């Protein structure tokens, strides 16, 4: 993963973060909200190479930690997405089976986003945070899964195209 | 070579994990650089949020209207029924109204108009990637807003200011699971703690095991020292279900808030409580049925005029009349 691509990917992530915080957060969807940012980050992590997925996870988590509405300690999302990046990098071939097919990739992103939220709850619990009732949190995670499943096909081609533009000639090969 | 690559990967992973844990530790220890980064992000985001709110708010409202269409219809029907009932009561209420006005003056109740407030527009909601229930307002410290100030809507309590920048502020909604407020049951004067559940309902735990709770009881805020974070006498919610579990040491109940937190457009931040109000506005005497006056659907009961313990001043005024 080249440093230029790292910078460009970070800029894309920050742009998506701004969209998430300023536009998507206004729309009040039933069940719970949709997180475009989580979906895009999971997508980018899945498309990276061994080290790239871990680094992308860490940077993506750091950007998400900037969320002013977050009550969790700064660094929690970075920790979670570093772990997720590691899991992806260790199972890169299996993940590749998902990323090659659009439908299975959408499913992977939806499950990945829900999994990230679940890990967030678990880590929050370990850090002594109060996140509310189990039933409600389950509903939030399930709601996020459903919305991600519905909306991801709309932006997935754009994200893939954007990522391809950031690839160097060597990485393309 | 492969081993070297694997070692590098491990080293990278360990470095990033340690960095994350270090950041968490620093944040929990309150290092200003870390906590300041969120404020900086808020400062950057608030103008964008403001602009996008202007553009996309009609879309959001439209979606909300579509979503609540059935509910709105039912609400209109309910309101029509309530209106017809209130018209019938209007004649009876005319007599009570005069006494209520007097009572209001005597008690110097911290009514809505008594607070010095700053009104602000809701320009954002808590991100879906966090489980916290917050809203972002388009007014900040330049408008006099500070941390731990009470935020109200037309119907009652909304939340408390959590963080402030120059032109924006983040409000922790009362529905957030970390939200706690001391409340008093208007009818029985029992004191309890209202806890956010992350949903539209709230949990009330009475501090007094022998306290009285009934469905339909109104709850008002007790208030805090120097009125921060909570001002006293604010309508909070109404009891919808009482849990009669004898094994529990305290009584609990399910509460519905007066404010509809899903449809907040404009809210007010109380920057100063009324100076004319007493320091402890929820005075046990005279009769605290005064809550009736500040509930969103006022339904004054005739018992107000037949108060068992009217204050001397009230009696004196009535006698004068």
PDB file of C-alpha atoms in Angstrom, chain B residues 116-233:
ATOM      1  CA  UNK B 116     -34.037  33.096  29.970  1.00  0.00           C
ATOM      2  CA  UNK B 117     -33.536  30.905  26.961  1.00  0.00           C
ATOM      3  CA  UNK B 118     -31.616  30.744  23.707  1.00  0.00           C
ATOM      4  CA  UNK B 119     -33.526  29.063  20.928  1.00  0.00           C
ATOM      5  CA  UNK B 120     -31.575  26.994  18.448  1.00  0.00           C
ATOM      6  CA  UNK B 121     -32.197  24.847  15.437  1.00  0.00           C
ATOM      7  CA  UNK B 122     -31.412  21.145  15.405  1.00  0.00           C
ATOM      8  CA  UNK B 123     -28.884  20.652  12.621  1.00  0.00           C
ATOM      9  CA  UNK B 124     -27.805  17.091  13.243  1.00  0.00           C
ATOM     10  CA  UNK B 125     -28.465  13.915  15.116  1.00  0.00           C
ATOM     11  CA  UNK B 126     -26.184  11.380  16.754  1.00  0.00           C
ATOM     12  CA  UNK B 127     -24.334   9.284  14.244  1.00  0.00           C
ATOM     13  CA  UNK B 128     -25.645   5.792  13.549  1.00  0.00           C
ATOM     14  CA  UNK B 129     -22.192   4.456  14.226  1.00  0.00           C
ATOM     15  CA  UNK B 130     -22.414   5.422  17.875  1.00  0.00           C
ATOM     16  CA  UNK B 131     -25.035   4.270  20.307  1.00  0.00           C
ATOM     17  CA  UNK B 132     -25.337   7.685  21.975  1.00  0.00           C
ATOM     18  CA  UNK B 133     -28.525   9.699  21.557  1.00  0.00           C
ATOM     19  CA  UNK B 134     -27.557  13.262  20.787  1.00  0.00           C
ATOM     20  CA  UNK B 135     -28.581  16.232  18.699  1.00  0.00           C
ATOM     21  CA  UNK B 136     -26.442  19.071  17.370  1.00  0.00           C
ATOM     22  CA  UNK B 137     -27.665  22.666  17.697  1.00  0.00           C
ATOM     23  CA  UNK B 138     -26.670  25.627  15.543  1.00  0.00           C
ATOM     24  CA  UNK B 139     -25.919  27.840  18.546  1.00  0.00           C
ATOM     25  CA  UNK B 140     -22.877  27.670  20.790  1.00  0.00           C
ATOM     26  CA  UNK B 141     -20.838  29.604  23.298  1.00  0.00           C
ATOM     27  CA  UNK B 142     -21.190  32.808  21.263  1.00  0.00           C
ATOM     28  CA  UNK B 143     -24.903  32.694  22.119  1.00  0.00           C
ATOM     29  CA  UNK B 144     -24.235  32.155  25.802  1.00  0.00           C
ATOM     30  CA  UNK B 145     -24.593  28.397  25.817  1.00  0.00           C
ATOM     31  CA  UNK B 146     -22.350  26.507  28.215  1.00  0.00           C
ATOM     32  CA  UNK B 147     -21.910  22.889  29.216  1.00  0.00           C
ATOM     33  CA  UNK B 148     -24.508  21.312  31.494  1.00  0.00           C
ATOM     34  CA  UNK B 149     -27.354  23.631  30.597  1.00  0.00           C
ATOM     35  CA  UNK B 150     -30.897  22.308  30.393  1.00  0.00           C
ATOM     36  CA  UNK B 151     -32.463  21.984  26.959  1.00  0.00           C
ATOM     37  CA  UNK B 152     -36.230  22.160  26.604  1.00  0.00           C
ATOM     38  CA  UNK B 153     -38.815  21.944  23.869  1.00  0.00           C
ATOM     39  CA  UNK B 154     -42.322  23.328  23.840  1.00  0.00           C
ATOM     40  CA  UNK B 155     -43.490  20.321  25.844  1.00  0.00           C
ATOM     41  CA  UNK B 156     -40.772  19.922  28.432  1.00  0.00           C
ATOM     42  CA  UNK B 157     -37.327  18.498  29.025  1.00  0.00           C
ATOM     43  CA  UNK B 158     -35.246  17.402  26.043  1.00  0.00           C
ATOM     44  CA  UNK B 159     -31.754  16.886  27.442  1.00  0.00           C
ATOM     45  CA  UNK B 160     -28.619  18.589  28.628  1.00  0.00           C
ATOM     46  CA  UNK B 161     -25.778  20.338  26.791  1.00  0.00           C
ATOM     47  CA  UNK B 162     -22.825  17.965  26.601  1.00  0.00           C
ATOM     48  CA  UNK B 163     -20.240  19.950  24.656  1.00  0.00           C
ATOM     49  CA  UNK B 164     -20.046  23.423  23.165  1.00  0.00           C
ATOM     50  CA  UNK B 165     -18.050  25.114  20.449  1.00  0.00           C
ATOM     51  CA  UNK B 166     -18.327  28.732  19.347  1.00  0.00           C
ATOM     52  CA  UNK B 167     -21.236  28.173  16.954  1.00  0.00           C
ATOM     53  CA  UNK B 168     -22.616  24.778  17.813  1.00  0.00           C
ATOM     54  CA  UNK B 169     -23.402  22.558  20.719  1.00  0.00           C
ATOM     55  CA  UNK B 170     -24.148  18.904  21.278  1.00  0.00           C
ATOM     56  CA  UNK B 171     -27.056  17.924  23.466  1.00  0.00           C
ATOM     57  CA  UNK B 172     -27.299  14.596  25.220  1.00  0.00           C
ATOM     58  CA  UNK B 173     -30.936  13.572  24.830  1.00  0.00           C
ATOM     59  CA  UNK B 174     -32.876  12.311  27.813  1.00  0.00           C
ATOM     60  CA  UNK B 175     -33.382   9.022  25.973  1.00  0.00           C
ATOM     61  CA  UNK B 176     -29.661   8.228  26.135  1.00  0.00           C
ATOM     62  CA  UNK B 177     -28.923   5.231  28.385  1.00  0.00           C
ATOM     63  CA  UNK B 178     -26.420   7.296  30.381  1.00  0.00           C
ATOM     64  CA  UNK B 179     -28.972  10.016  31.117  1.00  0.00           C
ATOM     65  CA  UNK B 180     -30.211  10.335  34.710  1.00  0.00           C
ATOM     66  CA  UNK B 181     -32.434  13.017  36.202  1.00  0.00           C
ATOM     67  CA  UNK B 182     -33.976  13.445  39.622  1.00  0.00           C
ATOM     68  CA  UNK B 183     -37.743  13.800  39.365  1.00  0.00           C
ATOM     69  CA  UNK B 184     -40.670  14.304  41.663  1.00  0.00           C
ATOM     70  CA  UNK B 185     -44.091  12.736  41.225  1.00  0.00           C
ATOM     71  CA  UNK B 186     -46.422  15.732  41.146  1.00  0.00           C
ATOM     72  CA  UNK B 187     -49.341  14.004  42.853  1.00  0.00           C
ATOM     73  CA  UNK B 188     -47.589  12.192  45.679  1.00  0.00           C
ATOM     74  CA  UNK B 189     -44.365  14.221  45.917  1.00  0.00           C
ATOM     75  CA  UNK B 190     -42.369  10.986  45.844  1.00  0.00           C
ATOM     76  CA  UNK B 191     -38.848  11.453  44.597  1.00  0.00           C
ATOM     77  CA  UNK B 192     -37.164   9.194  42.096  1.00  0.00           C
ATOM     78  CA  UNK B 193     -34.610   8.892  39.339  1.00  0.00           C
ATOM     79  CA  UNK B 194     -35.590   8.793  35.688  1.00  0.00           C
ATOM     80  CA  UNK B 195     -33.243   6.754  33.495  1.00  0.00           C
ATOM     81  CA  UNK B 196     -32.996   6.839  29.697  1.00  0.00           C
ATOM     82  CA  UNK B 197     -33.416   3.515  27.931  1.00  0.00           C
ATOM     83  CA  UNK B 198     -32.276   4.387  24.439  1.00  0.00           C
ATOM     84  CA  UNK B 199     -35.889   4.236  23.280  1.00  0.00           C
ATOM     85  CA  UNK B 200     -39.050   6.339  23.608  1.00  0.00           C
ATOM     86  CA  UNK B 201     -39.758   4.959  27.044  1.00  0.00           C
ATOM     87  CA  UNK B 202     -37.950   5.647  30.293  1.00  0.00           C
ATOM     88  CA  UNK B 203     -37.496   3.844  33.571  1.00  0.00           C
ATOM     89  CA  UNK B 204     -38.435   5.556  36.820  1.00  0.00           C
ATOM     90  CA  UNK B 205     -37.043   4.264  40.086  1.00  0.00           C
ATOM     91  CA  UNK B 206     -38.566   5.703  43.214  1.00  0.00           C
ATOM     92  CA  UNK B 207     -36.152   6.355  46.044  1.00  0.00           C
ATOM     93  CA  UNK B 208     -38.829   5.875  48.661  1.00  0.00           C
ATOM     94  CA  UNK B 209     -40.040   2.230  48.758  1.00  0.00           C
ATOM     95  CA  UNK B 210     -43.333   3.373  50.288  1.00  0.00           C
ATOM     96  CA  UNK B 211     -43.845   6.124  47.724  1.00  0.00           C
ATOM     97  CA  UNK B 212     -47.012   6.240  45.721  1.00  0.00           C
ATOM     98  CA  UNK B 213     -47.090   5.780  41.960  1.00  0.00           C
ATOM     99  CA  UNK B 214     -50.052   5.621  39.602  1.00  0.00           C
ATOM    100  CA  UNK B 215     -50.529   5.461  35.877  1.00  0.00           C
ATOM    101  CA  UNK B 216     -50.954   9.001  34.594  1.00  0.00           C
ATOM    102  CA  UNK B 217     -48.786  10.592  37.277  1.00  0.00           C
ATOM    103  CA  UNK B 218     -46.864  13.578  35.938  1.00  0.00           C
ATOM    104  CA  UNK B 219     -43.173  13.901  36.679  1.00  0.00           C
ATOM    105  CA  UNK B 220     -41.345  17.170  37.149  1.00  0.00           C
ATOM    106  CA  UNK B 221     -37.644  17.817  37.488  1.00  0.00           C
ATOM    107  CA  UNK B 222     -36.217  18.417  40.935  1.00  0.00           C
ATOM    108  CA  UNK B 223     -33.386  20.587  39.741  1.00  0.00           C
ATOM    109  CA  UNK B 224     -29.703  20.814  40.539  1.00  0.00           C
ATOM    110  CA  UNK B 225     -27.451  23.145  42.484  1.00  0.00           C
ATOM    111  CA  UNK B 226     -27.223  26.489  40.675  1.00  0.00           C
ATOM    112  CA  UNK B 227     -29.743  25.099  38.165  1.00  0.00           C
ATOM    113  CA  UNK B 228     -27.086  23.135  36.308  1.00  0.00           C
ATOM    114  CA  UNK B 229     -27.474  20.705  34.723  1.00  0.00           C
ATOM    115  CA  UNK B 230     -31.187  20.736  35.508  1.00  0.00           C
ATOM    116  CA  UNK B 231     -33.594  23.509  36.309  1.00  0.00           C
ATOM    117  CA  UNK B 232     -36.419  22.660  38.662  1.00  0.00           C
ATOM    118  CA  UNK B 233     -40.116  22.461  37.899  1.00  0.00           C
TER     119      UNK B 233
END
